[in-house]
């Protein structure tokens, strides 16, 4: 009789393994995600874990009920089948019949839909400008994926309606415009003219409005798209709960973002958990296997290896232009440094000296008070720097326009925008920031494309989804800087995208004083040659929280400039 080393049972969600001590030690080496101190091992019964457990039990047989063994075999076989299907897909042998768009998709744009149909969920993190929206629409050509729900940030309300009209004009698309649920069939809601006697094929809704709609949409959804899915990185919110409820009800899920994670790598768990539930184990298992610290801000131990893992297991598809043969003329990045009026800088940095001293000598204050002082110091210094160099930025932009170019001008502070608008008034500058209505944003883009405006001012974090600027513009000016290189690289994707016929010129205008010297160093501007933050051998994770050390350096730098003792 074959020796048995322990027992395995299924409790409805996990495999519970009880085995001899030496076998338990081996098992923990195979599964680094399990608790290393427990005698009774609990392992989430995902298809990947089930296959690994089945393999382990070939070496160390354990007793199971016939029902549990049948379940283990089925889950293991499901993982084998998924691997085989993905391998065939990547080698071009997997054939899937997809419907057609009004404008044909490129071959590489069809691949994400095919992957998602195999795995059930996918993080599509292609480089900006490769057409992630079209890839998500390809899946909508399959009847089994309708009704579909697209969840989007409030900052890009017109992007999806425009793309649906362009590529899938025959589908019935309804844009939800209220946070309070209402019937989605015309006979039940005759006041809504854009409804039909049957359910819409595609429903568009913002993340904020989804909080009131999640229960209703969960009853009908088959396929859900999360646009700019970095919105899912914070699990401690009502929005996340609503997204999770909607995703759980859908058969298929796709998340779109060229920069899915901005801060700590542990946020990846929150994103993937919605797109492919339990694919990374439960949260505790994920932290043990992949992270070097737990708590509220877990970080990945090896972000590059984790990225390879996501790709190998069909959890993420992240391609560059070179990968899909859609390379554009190279981007030229030029850093222009100049002096600013120190009197203007000092005038608008009121209170910065006291805050700098608090940051450098936090004696007698709480951590919360120190964090407040740091955030306020950062805000004051960045705004003061932006205001001090605003006249120089405006003159630089004017010089480009005088040479016959239209310019995309990136900034962050409202006070800075107003200086730019005043000094460039004759060029009819238009705004696309966080303050304009959807209609106003659309009008700004239309005026810029039509050429009636020579300058469009875009907030560093409000330009996702804009398309069309590349037809009339190949000059970008960064009048203010963001701490995050990924955010700045993504904004460049507004003009460095398909149909851009010229090499993009990107100018980073920095001052020799204020906040810019430290931000420039953090960004590595002078040697910055990013070729896409999602390359296979680049880290998936980029921190945008500035960090106490960086702010202390900024505070020390400011005190040195002012000639005051810290």
Short mmCIF file of C-alpha atoms in Angstrom, two decimals, residues 263-267 283 286-303 541 543 545 547-549:
data_model
loop_
_atom_site.label_atom_id
_atom_site.label_comp_id
_atom_site.label_asym_id
_atom_site.label_seq_id
_atom_site.Cartn_x
_atom_site.Cartn_y
_atom_site.Cartn_z
CA UNK A 263 2.63 54.09 -5.61
CA UNK A 264 3.24 50.87 -3.72
CA UNK A 265 3.38 47.54 -5.48
CA UNK A 266 0.83 46.06 -3.10
CA UNK A 267 -1.77 48.10 -4.98
CA UNK A 283 -4.21 39.30 0.18
CA UNK A 286 0.12 37.81 -1.98
CA UNK A 287 1.95 39.78 0.71
CA UNK A 288 3.93 36.74 1.84
CA UNK A 289 4.92 35.67 -1.66
CA UNK A 290 5.64 38.99 -3.37
CA UNK A 291 6.09 41.79 -0.85
CA UNK A 292 8.78 42.82 1.58
CA UNK A 293 6.44 44.57 4.00
CA UNK A 294 2.79 44.42 4.91
CA UNK A 295 0.50 46.94 6.52
CA UNK A 296 -1.10 49.73 4.56
CA UNK A 297 1.78 50.22 2.10
CA UNK A 298 3.27 46.89 1.06
CA UNK A 299 6.05 47.03 -1.53
CA UNK A 300 7.01 44.42 -4.08
CA UNK A 301 10.18 42.48 -3.36
CA UNK A 302 11.08 42.18 -7.07
CA UNK A 303 8.81 44.27 -9.34
CA UNK A 541 5.84 50.15 -9.95
CA UNK A 543 6.20 55.78 -6.52
CA UNK A 545 4.33 59.72 -3.02
CA UNK A 547 8.69 60.60 0.55
CA UNK A 548 9.98 62.23 3.70
CA UNK A 549 13.63 62.20 2.57
#
